[in-house]
mmCIF file with all atom_site columns, C-alpha atoms in Angstrom:
data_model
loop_
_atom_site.group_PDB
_atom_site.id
_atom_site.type_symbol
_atom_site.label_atom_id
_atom_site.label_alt_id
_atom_site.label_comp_id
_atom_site.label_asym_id
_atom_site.label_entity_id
_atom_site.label_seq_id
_atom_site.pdbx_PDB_ins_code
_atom_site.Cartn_x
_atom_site.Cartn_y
_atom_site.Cartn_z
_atom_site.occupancy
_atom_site.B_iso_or_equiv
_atom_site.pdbx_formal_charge
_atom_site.auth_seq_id
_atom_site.auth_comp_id
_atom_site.auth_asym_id
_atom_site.auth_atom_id
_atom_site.pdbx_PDB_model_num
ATOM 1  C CA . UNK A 1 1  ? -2.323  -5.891  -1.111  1.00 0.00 ? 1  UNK A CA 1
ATOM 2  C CA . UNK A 1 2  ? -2.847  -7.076  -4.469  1.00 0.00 ? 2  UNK A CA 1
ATOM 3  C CA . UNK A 1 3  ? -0.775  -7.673  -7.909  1.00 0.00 ? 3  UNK A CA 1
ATOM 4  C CA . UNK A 1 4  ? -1.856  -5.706  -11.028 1.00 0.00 ? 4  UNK A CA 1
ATOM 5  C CA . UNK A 1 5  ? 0.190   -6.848  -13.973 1.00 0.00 ? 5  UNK A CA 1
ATOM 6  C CA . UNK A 1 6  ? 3.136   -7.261  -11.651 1.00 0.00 ? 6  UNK A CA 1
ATOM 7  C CA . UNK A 1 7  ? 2.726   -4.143  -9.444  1.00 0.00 ? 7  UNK A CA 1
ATOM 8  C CA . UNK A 1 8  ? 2.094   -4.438  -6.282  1.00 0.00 ? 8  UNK A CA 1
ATOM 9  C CA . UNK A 1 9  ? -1.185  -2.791  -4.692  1.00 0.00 ? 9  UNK A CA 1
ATOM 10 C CA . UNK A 1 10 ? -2.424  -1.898  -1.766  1.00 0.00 ? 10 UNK A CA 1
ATOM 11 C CA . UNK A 1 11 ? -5.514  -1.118  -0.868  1.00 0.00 ? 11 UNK A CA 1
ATOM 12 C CA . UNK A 1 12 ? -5.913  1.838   0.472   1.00 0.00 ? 12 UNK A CA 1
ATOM 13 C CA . UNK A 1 13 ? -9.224  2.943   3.249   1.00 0.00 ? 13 UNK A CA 1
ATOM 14 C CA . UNK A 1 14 ? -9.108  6.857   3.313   1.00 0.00 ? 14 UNK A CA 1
ATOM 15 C CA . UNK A 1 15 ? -9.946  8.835   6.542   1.00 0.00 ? 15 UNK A CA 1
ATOM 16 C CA . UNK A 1 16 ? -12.771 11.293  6.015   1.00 0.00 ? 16 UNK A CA 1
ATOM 17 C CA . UNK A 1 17 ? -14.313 9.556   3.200   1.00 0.00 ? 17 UNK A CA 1
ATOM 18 C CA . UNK A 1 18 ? -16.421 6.904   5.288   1.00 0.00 ? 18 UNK A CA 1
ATOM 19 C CA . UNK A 1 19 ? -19.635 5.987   3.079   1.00 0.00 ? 19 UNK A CA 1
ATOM 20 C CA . UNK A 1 20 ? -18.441 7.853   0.042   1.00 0.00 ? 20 UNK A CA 1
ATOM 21 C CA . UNK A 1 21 ? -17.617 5.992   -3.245  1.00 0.00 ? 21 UNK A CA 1
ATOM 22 C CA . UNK A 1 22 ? -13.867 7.384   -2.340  1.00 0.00 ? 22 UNK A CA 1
ATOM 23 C CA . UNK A 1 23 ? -13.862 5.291   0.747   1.00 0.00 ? 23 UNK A CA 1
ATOM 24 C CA . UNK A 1 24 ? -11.465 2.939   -0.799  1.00 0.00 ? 24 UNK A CA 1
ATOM 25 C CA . UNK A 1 25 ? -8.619  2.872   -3.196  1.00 0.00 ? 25 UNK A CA 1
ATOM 26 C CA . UNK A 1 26 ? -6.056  0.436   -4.953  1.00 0.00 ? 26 UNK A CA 1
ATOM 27 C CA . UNK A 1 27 ? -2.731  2.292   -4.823  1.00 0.00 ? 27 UNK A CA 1
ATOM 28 C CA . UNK A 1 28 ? 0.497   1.135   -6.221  1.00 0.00 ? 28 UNK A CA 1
ATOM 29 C CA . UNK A 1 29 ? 2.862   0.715   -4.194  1.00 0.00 ? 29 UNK A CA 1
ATOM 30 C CA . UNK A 1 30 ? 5.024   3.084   -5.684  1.00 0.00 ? 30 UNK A CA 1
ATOM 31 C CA . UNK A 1 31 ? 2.300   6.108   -5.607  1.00 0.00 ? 31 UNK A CA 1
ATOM 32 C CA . UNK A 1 32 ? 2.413   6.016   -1.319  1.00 0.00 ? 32 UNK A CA 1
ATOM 33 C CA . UNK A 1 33 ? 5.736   7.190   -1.696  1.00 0.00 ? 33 UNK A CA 1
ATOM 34 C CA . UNK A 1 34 ? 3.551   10.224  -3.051  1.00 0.00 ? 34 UNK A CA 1
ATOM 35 C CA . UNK A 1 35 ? 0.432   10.657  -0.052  1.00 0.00 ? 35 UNK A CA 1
ATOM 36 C CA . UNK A 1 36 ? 1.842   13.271  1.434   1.00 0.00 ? 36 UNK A CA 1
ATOM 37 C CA . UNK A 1 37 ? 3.867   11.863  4.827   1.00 0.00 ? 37 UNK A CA 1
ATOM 38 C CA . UNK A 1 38 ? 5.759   9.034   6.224   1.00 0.00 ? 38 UNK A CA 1
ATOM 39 C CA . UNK A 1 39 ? 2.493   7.718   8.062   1.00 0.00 ? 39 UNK A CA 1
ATOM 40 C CA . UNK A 1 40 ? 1.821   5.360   4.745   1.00 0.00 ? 40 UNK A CA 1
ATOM 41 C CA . UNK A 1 41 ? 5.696   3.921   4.510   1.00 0.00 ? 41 UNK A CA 1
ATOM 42 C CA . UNK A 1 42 ? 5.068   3.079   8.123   1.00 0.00 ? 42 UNK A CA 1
ATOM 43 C CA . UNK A 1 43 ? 2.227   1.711   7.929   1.00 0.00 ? 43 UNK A CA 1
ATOM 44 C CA . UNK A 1 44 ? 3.266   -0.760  4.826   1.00 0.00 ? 44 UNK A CA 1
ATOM 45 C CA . UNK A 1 45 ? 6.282   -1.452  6.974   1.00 0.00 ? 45 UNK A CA 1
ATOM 46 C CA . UNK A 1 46 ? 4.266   -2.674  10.049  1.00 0.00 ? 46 UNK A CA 1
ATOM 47 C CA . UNK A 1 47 ? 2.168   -4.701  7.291   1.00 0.00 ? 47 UNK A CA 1
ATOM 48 C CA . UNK A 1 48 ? 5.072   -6.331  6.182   1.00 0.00 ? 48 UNK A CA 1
ATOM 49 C CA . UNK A 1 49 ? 6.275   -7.312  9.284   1.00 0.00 ? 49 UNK A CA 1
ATOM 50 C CA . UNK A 1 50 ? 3.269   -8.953  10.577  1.00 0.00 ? 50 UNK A CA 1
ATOM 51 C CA . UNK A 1 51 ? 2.558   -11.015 7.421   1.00 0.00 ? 51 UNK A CA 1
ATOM 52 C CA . UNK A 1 52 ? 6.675   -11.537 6.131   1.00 0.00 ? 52 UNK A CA 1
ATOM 53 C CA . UNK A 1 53 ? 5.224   -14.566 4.055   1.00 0.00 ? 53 UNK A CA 1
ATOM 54 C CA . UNK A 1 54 ? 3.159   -11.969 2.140   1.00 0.00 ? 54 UNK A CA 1
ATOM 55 C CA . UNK A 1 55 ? 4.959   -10.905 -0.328  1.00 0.00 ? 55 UNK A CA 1
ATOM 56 C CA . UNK A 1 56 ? 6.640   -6.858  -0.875  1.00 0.00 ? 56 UNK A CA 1
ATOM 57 C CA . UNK A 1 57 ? 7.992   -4.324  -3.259  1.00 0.00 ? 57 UNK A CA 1
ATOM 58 C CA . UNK A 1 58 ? 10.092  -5.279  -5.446  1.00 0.00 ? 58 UNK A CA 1
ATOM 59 C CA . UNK A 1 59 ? 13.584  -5.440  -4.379  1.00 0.00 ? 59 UNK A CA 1
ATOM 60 C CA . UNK A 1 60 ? 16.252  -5.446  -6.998  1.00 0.00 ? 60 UNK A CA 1
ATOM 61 C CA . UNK A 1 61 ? 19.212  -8.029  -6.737  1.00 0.00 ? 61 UNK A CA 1
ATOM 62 C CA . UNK A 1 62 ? 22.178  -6.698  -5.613  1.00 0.00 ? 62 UNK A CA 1
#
């Protein structure tokens, strides 16, 4: 995790790529909506609930 101008990141370490300059990645949070399966949402989710004190996407006020 990591803020960019008030965007959440997260980096990202991508299977396959071990030892490449591709091993690693800062995503927005928003673009692991976009990887390609629920495996990322699930894996932010398990993040989250490990470290709640760390702080999440944004959440708009109801």
């Amino acid at each position: 995790r990591h803020h960019h101008h008030c965007q959440l990141l997260y980096l990202v370490h991508w299977a396959g790529y071990e030892n490449t300059d591709e091993e690693t990645s800062w995503l927005l949070a928003t673009e692991l909506d976009h990887v390609g399966d629920d495996h990322a949402s699930d894996i932010v989710s398990t993040f989250h609930e490990c470290y709640p004190h760390k702080s999440g996407p944004y959440q708009p006020l109801p």
